[in-house]
Structure formats: structure tokens, C-alpha cells
Coordinates of C-alpha atoms and ligand atoms in Angstrom, one line a residue:
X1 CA 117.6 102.9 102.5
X2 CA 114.1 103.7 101.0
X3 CA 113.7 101.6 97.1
X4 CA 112.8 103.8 94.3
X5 CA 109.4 102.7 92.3
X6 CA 109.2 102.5 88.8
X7 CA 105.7 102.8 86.9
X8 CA 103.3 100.1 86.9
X9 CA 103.0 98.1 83.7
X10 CA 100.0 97.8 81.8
X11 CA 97.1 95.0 83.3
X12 CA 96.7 92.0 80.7
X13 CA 93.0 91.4 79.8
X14 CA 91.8 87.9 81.3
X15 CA 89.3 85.8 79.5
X16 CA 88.1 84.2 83.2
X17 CA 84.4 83.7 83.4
X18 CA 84.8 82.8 87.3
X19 CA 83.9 86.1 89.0
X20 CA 83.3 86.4 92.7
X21 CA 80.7 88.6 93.9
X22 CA 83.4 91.4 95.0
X23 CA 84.0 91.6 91.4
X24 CA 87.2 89.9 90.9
X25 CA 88.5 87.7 88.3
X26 CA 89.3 84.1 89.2
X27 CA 91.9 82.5 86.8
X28 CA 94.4 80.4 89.1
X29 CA 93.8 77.5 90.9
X30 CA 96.3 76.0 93.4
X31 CA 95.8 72.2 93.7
X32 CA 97.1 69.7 96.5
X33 CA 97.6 66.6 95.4
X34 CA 98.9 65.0 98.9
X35 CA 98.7 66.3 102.6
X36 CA 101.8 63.9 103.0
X37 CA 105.6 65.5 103.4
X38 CA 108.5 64.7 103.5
X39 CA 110.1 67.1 105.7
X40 CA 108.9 68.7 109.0
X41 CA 109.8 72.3 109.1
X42 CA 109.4 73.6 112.6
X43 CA 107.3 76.7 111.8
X44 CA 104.7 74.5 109.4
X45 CA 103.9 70.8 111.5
X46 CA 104.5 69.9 114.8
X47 CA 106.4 66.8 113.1
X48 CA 104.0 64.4 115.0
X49 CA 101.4 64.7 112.5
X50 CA 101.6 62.9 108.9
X51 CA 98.8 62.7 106.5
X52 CA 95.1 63.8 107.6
X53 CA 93.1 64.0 104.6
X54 CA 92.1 61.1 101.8
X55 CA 94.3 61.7 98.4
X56 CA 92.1 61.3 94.8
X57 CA 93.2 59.4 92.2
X58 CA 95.3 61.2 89.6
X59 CA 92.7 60.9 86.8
X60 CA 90.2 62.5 89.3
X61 CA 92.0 65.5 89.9
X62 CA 92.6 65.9 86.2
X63 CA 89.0 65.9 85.3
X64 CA 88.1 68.3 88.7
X65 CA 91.1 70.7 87.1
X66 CA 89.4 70.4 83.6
X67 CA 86.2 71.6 85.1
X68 CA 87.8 74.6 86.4
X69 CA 89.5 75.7 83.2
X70 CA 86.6 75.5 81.0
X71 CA 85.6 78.3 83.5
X72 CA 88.4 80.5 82.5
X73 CA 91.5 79.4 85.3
X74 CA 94.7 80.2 83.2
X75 CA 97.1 78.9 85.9
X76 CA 97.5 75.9 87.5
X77 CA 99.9 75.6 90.3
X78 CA 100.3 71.7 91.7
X79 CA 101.1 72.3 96.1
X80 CA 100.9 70.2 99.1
X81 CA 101.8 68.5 101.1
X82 CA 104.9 67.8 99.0
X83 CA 103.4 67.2 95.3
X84 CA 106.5 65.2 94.0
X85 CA 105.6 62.5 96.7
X86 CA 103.0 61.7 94.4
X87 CA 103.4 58.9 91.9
X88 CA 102.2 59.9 88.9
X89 CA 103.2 63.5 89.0
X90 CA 104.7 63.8 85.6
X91 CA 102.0 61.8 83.8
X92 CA 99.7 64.4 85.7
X93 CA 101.5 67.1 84.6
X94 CA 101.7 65.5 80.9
X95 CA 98.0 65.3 80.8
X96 CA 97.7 69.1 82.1
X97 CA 99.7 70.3 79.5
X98 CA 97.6 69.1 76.9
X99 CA 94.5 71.3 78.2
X100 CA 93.6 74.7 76.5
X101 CA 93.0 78.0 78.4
X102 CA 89.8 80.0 77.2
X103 CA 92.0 81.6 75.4
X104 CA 93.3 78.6 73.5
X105 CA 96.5 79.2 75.1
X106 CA 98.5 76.2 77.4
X107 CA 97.8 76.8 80.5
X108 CA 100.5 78.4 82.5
X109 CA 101.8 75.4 84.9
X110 CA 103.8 75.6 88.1
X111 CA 104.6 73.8 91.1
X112 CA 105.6 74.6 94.5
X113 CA 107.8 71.6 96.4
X114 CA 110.2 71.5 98.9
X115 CA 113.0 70.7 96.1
X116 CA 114.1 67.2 98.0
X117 CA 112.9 65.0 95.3
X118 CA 113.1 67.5 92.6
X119 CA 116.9 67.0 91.2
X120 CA 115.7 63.7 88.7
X121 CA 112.5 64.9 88.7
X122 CA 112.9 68.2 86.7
X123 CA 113.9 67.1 83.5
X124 CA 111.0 65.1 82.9
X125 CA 108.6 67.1 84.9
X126 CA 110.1 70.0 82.3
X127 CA 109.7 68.0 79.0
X128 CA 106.0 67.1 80.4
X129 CA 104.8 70.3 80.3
X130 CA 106.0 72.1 83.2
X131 CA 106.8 75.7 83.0
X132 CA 108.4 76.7 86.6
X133 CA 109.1 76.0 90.1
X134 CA 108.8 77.6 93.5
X135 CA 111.1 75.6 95.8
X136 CA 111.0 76.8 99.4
X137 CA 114.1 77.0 101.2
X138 CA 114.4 79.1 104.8
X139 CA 118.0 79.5 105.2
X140 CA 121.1 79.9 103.0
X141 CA 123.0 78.2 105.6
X142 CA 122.7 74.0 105.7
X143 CA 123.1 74.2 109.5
X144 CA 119.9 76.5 109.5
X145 CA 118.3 74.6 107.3
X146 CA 118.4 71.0 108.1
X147 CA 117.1 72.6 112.4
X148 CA 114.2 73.9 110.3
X149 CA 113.7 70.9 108.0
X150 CA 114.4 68.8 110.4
X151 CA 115.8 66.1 107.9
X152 CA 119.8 65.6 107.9
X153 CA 121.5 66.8 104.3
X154 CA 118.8 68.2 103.3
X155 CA 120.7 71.3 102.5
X156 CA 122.8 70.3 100.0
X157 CA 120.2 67.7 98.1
X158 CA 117.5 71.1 97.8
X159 CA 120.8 73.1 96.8
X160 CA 121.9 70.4 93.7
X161 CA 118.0 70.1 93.1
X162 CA 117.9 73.9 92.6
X163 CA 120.3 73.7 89.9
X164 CA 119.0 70.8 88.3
X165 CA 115.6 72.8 87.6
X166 CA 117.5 75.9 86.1
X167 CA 119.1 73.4 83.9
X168 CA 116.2 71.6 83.0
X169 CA 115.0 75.5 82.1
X170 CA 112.1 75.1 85.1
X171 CA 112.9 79.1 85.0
X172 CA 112.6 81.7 86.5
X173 CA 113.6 79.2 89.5
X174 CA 111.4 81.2 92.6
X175 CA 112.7 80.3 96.3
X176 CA 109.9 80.8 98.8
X177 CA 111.6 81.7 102.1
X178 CA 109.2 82.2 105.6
X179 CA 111.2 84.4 107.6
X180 CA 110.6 83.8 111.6
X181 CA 111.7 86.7 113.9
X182 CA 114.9 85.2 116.1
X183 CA 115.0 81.9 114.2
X184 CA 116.2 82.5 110.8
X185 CA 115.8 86.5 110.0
X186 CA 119.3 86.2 110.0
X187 CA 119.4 84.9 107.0
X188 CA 118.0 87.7 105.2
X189 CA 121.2 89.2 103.6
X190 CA 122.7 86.1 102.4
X191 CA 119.8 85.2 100.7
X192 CA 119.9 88.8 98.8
X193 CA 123.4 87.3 97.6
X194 CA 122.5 83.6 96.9
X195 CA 119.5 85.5 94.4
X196 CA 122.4 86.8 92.4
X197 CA 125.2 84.2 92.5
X198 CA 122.4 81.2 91.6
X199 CA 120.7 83.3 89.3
X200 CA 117.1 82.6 91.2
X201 CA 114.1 84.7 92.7
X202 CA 114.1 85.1 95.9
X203 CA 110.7 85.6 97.7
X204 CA 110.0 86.1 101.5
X205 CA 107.2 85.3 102.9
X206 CA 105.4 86.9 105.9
X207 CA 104.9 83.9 108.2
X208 CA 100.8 83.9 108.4
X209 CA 99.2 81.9 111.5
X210 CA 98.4 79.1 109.3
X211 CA 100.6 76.4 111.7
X212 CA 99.7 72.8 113.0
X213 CA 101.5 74.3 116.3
X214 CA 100.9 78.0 118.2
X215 CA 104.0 80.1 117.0
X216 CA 102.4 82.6 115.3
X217 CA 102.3 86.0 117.1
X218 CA 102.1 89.5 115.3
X219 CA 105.8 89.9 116.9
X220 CA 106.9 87.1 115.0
X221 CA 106.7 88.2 111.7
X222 CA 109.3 90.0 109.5
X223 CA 107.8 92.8 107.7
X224 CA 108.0 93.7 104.5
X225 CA 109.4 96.7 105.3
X226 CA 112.1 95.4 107.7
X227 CA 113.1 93.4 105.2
X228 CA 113.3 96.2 101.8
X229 CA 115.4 98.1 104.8
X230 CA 117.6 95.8 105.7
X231 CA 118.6 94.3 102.3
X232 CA 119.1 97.9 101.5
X233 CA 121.5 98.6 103.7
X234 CA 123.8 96.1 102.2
X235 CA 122.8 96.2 98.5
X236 CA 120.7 98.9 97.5
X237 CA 117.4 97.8 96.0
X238 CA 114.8 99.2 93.6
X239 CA 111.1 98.1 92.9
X240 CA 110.3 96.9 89.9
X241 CA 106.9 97.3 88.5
X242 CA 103.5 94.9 88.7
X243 CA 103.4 92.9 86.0
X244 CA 100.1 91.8 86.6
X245 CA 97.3 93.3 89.3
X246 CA 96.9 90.2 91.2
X247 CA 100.4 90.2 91.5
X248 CA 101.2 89.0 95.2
X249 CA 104.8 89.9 95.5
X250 CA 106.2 93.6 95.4
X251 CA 109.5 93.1 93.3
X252 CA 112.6 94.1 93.3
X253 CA 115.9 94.4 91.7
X254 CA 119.3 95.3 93.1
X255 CA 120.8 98.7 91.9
X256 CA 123.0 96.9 88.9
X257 CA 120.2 95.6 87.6
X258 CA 121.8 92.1 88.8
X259 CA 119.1 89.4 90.6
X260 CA 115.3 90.0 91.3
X261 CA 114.1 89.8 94.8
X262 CA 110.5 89.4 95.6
X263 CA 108.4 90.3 99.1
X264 CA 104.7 88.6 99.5
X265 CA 102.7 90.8 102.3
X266 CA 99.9 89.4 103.5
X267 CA 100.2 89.9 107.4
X268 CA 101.4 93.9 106.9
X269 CA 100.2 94.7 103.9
X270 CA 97.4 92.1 102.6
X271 CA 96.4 91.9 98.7
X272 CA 93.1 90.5 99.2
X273 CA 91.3 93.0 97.1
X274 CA 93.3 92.1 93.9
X275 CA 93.3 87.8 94.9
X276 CA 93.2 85.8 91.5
X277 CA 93.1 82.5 93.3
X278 CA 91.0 79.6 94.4
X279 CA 92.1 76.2 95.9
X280 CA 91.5 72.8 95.6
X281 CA 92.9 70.3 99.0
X282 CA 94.1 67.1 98.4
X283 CA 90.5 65.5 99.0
X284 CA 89.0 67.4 96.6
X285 CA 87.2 69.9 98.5
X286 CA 87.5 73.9 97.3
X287 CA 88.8 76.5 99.7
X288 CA 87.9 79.9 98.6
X289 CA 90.7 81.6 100.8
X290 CA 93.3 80.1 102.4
X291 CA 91.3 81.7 105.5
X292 CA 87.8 80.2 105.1
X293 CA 86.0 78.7 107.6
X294 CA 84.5 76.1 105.2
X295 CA 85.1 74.1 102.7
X296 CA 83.2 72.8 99.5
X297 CA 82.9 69.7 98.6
X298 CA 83.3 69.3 95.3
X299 CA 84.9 66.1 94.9
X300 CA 82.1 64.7 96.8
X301 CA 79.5 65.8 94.3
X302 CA 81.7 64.0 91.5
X303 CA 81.7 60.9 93.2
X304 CA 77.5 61.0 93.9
X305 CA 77.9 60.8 90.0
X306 CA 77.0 64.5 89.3
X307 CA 77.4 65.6 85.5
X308 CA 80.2 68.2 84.6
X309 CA 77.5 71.0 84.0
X310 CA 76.6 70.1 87.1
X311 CA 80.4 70.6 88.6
X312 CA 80.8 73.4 87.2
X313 CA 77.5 75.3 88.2
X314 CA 78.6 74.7 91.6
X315 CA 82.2 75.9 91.4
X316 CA 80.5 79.0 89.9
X317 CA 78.2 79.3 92.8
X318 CA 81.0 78.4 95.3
X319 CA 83.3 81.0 93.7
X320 CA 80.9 83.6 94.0
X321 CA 80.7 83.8 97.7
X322 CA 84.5 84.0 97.8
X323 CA 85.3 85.7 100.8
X324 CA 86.1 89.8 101.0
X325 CA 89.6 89.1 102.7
X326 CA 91.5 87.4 105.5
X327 CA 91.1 89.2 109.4
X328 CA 94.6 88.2 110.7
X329 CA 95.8 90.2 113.7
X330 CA 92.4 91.7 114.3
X331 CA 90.0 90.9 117.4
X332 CA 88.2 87.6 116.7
X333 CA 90.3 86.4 114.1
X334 CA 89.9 82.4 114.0
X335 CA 92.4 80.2 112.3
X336 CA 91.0 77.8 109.7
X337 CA 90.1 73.5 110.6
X338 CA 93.7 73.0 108.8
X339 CA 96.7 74.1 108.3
X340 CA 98.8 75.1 105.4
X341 CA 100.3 71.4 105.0
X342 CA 96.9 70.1 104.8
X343 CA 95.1 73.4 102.1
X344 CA 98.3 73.7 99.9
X345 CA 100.6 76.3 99.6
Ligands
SAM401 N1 105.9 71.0 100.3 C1 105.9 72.1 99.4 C2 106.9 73.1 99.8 O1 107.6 72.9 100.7 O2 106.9 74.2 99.1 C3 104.5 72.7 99.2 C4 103.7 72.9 100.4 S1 104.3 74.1 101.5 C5 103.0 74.1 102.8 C6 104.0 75.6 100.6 C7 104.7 76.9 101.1 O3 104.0 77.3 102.2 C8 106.1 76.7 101.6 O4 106.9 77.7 100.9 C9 106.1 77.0 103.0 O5 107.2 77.7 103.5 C10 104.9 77.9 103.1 N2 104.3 78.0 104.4 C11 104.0 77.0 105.3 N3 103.4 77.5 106.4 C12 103.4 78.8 106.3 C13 102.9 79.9 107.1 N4 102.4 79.7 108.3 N5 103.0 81.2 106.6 C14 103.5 81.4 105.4 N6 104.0 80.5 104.6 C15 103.9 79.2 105.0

């Protein structure tokens, strides 16, 4: 069945002074702080592959992050790789927590991980300043899961580490889940129940053709749409309104109210035109979009012994030539030197 829409709420003024030249507002930065994981998931590596990239020390990222928000980024997500492979992650995080937005507010931080190390890890990633996670999960069943992972029990160890976070108040808990046409759409139901029984959001994710193999094909991803109609047949949903206009993920809510379930577009319906975000990769260099064909090497200029007006005149610059938007699915469309394992997700 078709979801109903609810009005849009109101945009919060931003006090970003990084502004790419298409006019929009840059105030989130994703950071990798490893190319190293721990788990192969079959539609992500090859599982041949392990590190490619050189990782900075943690005291280097921190002052690279610093120069970025005293440019105006408000939200700081930590990515891989798998972040909590990193030793020194919660000192990191401690440290982050300390710095002021523009605004003089703490900066909003997340992480993104693949949950396996997360279950002692969120307590004191939570009293260090954390404010949520995104653990991605692809399947609600462990059989599923662990051919995807391909790492034995590691089903129930991401279930228990799901918990853990929501205790440790890491909350709203988000699940990322990459839904793959014949491999694990069938999964797409019970996740609309697992959202409401552990009391998480559950987002989908079109699979983008950002692989170390070749699976991508337009065929192989589950639209949006597919999957707002399919949940609906079993649990009527309705869309819940944009909190903010760089909002990736259309929302929704199940009919009692009961459980939020998210949808993030960018194969059939792309949100380029209101993107928020830059990145940094795990060797310090910045990627503009997760689609650009080069990279800038800021980490480079810090170690040539560049000042920090001198950083951040260049992320300025770099910023500005942000690119328009990504050209998946059309004629000519080239996939980037690396893949998402390697820029951060
Ligand atoms: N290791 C962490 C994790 O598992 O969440 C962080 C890195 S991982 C590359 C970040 C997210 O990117 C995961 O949710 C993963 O499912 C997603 N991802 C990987 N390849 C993707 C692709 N080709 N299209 C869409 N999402 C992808």
C-alpha cells in the first residue's frame, strides 16, 4: 500500500562557514580511522583484500578534525574500515567531545561499525562522549548473516552488542541494512519487525556500485519503492517528516505509531542537491563525494609542516569544488580508485 506524508518540519539554521560553490552548506564530516575489517561481507570486499591505505596517528586525526570544525562541521561521524579496530577509539572520542561547534555547542558524534567489537565498547565509548551508533546488520536471520559476514557467530555477538549500546543509551540505535536483489531482500519484513521488538531504526540502504568486486548492476538493487510497498503489505507504514533538509533517509513509522523505519535513496532517488557531507580516508586525504575521482591531500600538507590557517584555506578551497552530484546508472559513469571499505561509510 501507498504511505501517507506528513508536513515537512521546519529547516534548523546552520552556523557552517564551509560552502561549496553549488551553494550548499557543509557541516558533517565522516572520518575513517582504519581501512582494516574485521568481517568480509560478500557484497563490500572480495575477502582477499585487507588493508590498502596508511592509518594516522590518533592525535593527527584529532587536530585534521579540529581544523574542520573551526570551519563550521557540527557532526562528526567516526567510519571505516571498522573504527573500533582502532586502539585508541575511546580516548579519540574523549578528546572529540571536548571540542565546540561554531555554535558553542558539542559537537554531535556518531559512529558507524559493524557492532562485533561494540558490546564492551559502548559503555565507555558512551561515557566518552559518544552520542549514537549505526551498526550495520544485512539479515535478521544468523544463517543469512554469518554467508554475508562471512565470520561464524557473528550473528548473535552483533545481536548482544546491539543491546549493549541501547543500554549504554548509544540511542536512537540505527541498523544500516544493504539490501541485494536474490541474496538477502528476503529479509525485508522481518527486519520491519525486529525495528519494533528491539526498539531500533532500521535503515535500508540502496546497494551503490561502490564494491572491491563487480556485483553491482541496476537490477540488483532494491528500490526504495519496492521496499515502502512491500513493508506495507504486511504492516502499513506512514512517512514521517524531514527533520532536517540534508536529511538522507525518507522515514517512516508503522501505523500504531510503534518503531521508525528509515529508506536512504541514492541509486533511485539521489539527494545530492541537499548533501551536508565531506570525508576524510583513513590516510588523511578529503573525498568531496563518495563518487570523486580525486582525492585531496590534506594530511599530506600537515606533515610538509603547513600552518593551520594554511589547512584550513585549503579545505575551504577543496570544499568549494565539491562535486554537483554522483552519475550512477548513466552512460560513462566510472567507479571511484577505492571502494567503500577503503573511503568510509
Ligand atoms: N565497518 C563499519 C560497518 O560495518 O558499518 C563501517 C564501514 S562500512 C563500509 C559502512 C557502511 O557501508 C555499512 O553499513 C555497509 O553496509 C555500507 N556499504 C558497504 N558497501 C556498500 C555499497 N556498495 N552500497 C551501499 N552501502 C554499502
Amino acid at each position: 500500500m501507498a504511505a501517507t506524508s506528513l508536513p515537512a518540519a521546519p529547516v534548523p539554521a546552520t552556523h557552517s562557514t564551509l560552502r561549496d560553490s553549488h551553494g550548499r552548506v557543509i557541516h558533517d564530516l565522516r572520518v575513517s580511522i582504519t581501512d582494516r575489517c574485521n568481517y568480509k561481507c560478500v557484497y563490500c570486499r572480495t575477502g582477499e583484500e585487507g588493508a590498502q591505505y596508511p592509518e594516522l596517528r590518533i592525535d593527527e586525526y584529532l587536530r585534521l578534525i579540529e581544523i574542520f570544525v573551526g570551519l563550521g562541521i557540527t557532526k562528526v561521524r567516526l567510519t571505516g574500515g571498522e573504527p573500533l579496530l582502532r586502539r585508541g577509539i575511546v580516548e579519540l572520542v574523549r578528546e572529540l567531545a571536548k571540542l565546540r561547534a561554531l555554535n558553542g555547542e558539542p559537537l554531535d558524534l556518531a559512529m558507524t561499525t559493524n557492532g562485533h567489537l561494540l558490546e564492551s565498547l559502548a559503555a565507555p565509548l558512551k561515557a566518552a562522549g559518544l552520542n549514537r551508533v549505526t551498526v550495520s546488520m544485512d539479515a535478521v536471520d544468523a544463517g543469512t548473516f554469518e554467508r554475508i559476514t562471512r565470520v561464524d557467530g557473528s550473528f548473535p555477538t552483533v545481536l548482544a552488542s546491539i543491546r549493549a549500546a541501547r543500554a549504554a543509551g548509544l540511542t536512537p540505535v540505527k541498523i544500516n541494512c544493504v539490501l541485494l536483489r536474490g541474496f538477502n531482500d528476503d529479509q525485508i519484513e522481518g527486519f520491519a519487525r525486529f525495528a519494533r521488538e528491539e526498539d531500533v531504526v532500521v535503515r535500508f540502504i540502496e546497494f551503490m556500485p561502490l564494491e572491491e568486486g563487480r556485483l553491482w548492476s541496476p537490477e540488483i538493487v532494491v528500490t526504495l519503492k519496492e521496499i515502502v510497498e512491500r513493508i506495507g503489505r504486511v504492516l502499513p507504514l506512514v512517512e514521517l517528516p524531514a527533520r532536517e533538509a540534508s536529511e538522507t533517509a525518507r522515514r517512516y513509522t508503522f501505523a500504531d505509531g510503534v518503531g521508525e523505519i528509515g529508506i536512504i535513496a541514492p541509486v533511485s532517488q539521489a539527494f545530492c542537491g541537499a548533501c551536508s557531507r565531506v570525508r576524510l580516508t583513513s590516510d588523511g586525504k578529503i573525498r568531496t563525494c563518495l563518487f570523486s575521482q580525486v582525492e585531496h591531500d590534506l594530511y599530506g600538507r600537515m606533515r610538509a609542516g603547513e600552518s593551520n590557517d594554511e589547512l584550513r584555506a585549503y579545505v575551504v578551497q577543496t570544499v568549494q569544488g565539491k562535486e554537483a552530484r554522483h552519475h550512477i546508472g548513466e552512460p560513462g559513469f566510472m567507479k571511484p580508485s577505492r571502494s567503500m571499505v577503503h573511503i568510509g561509510g
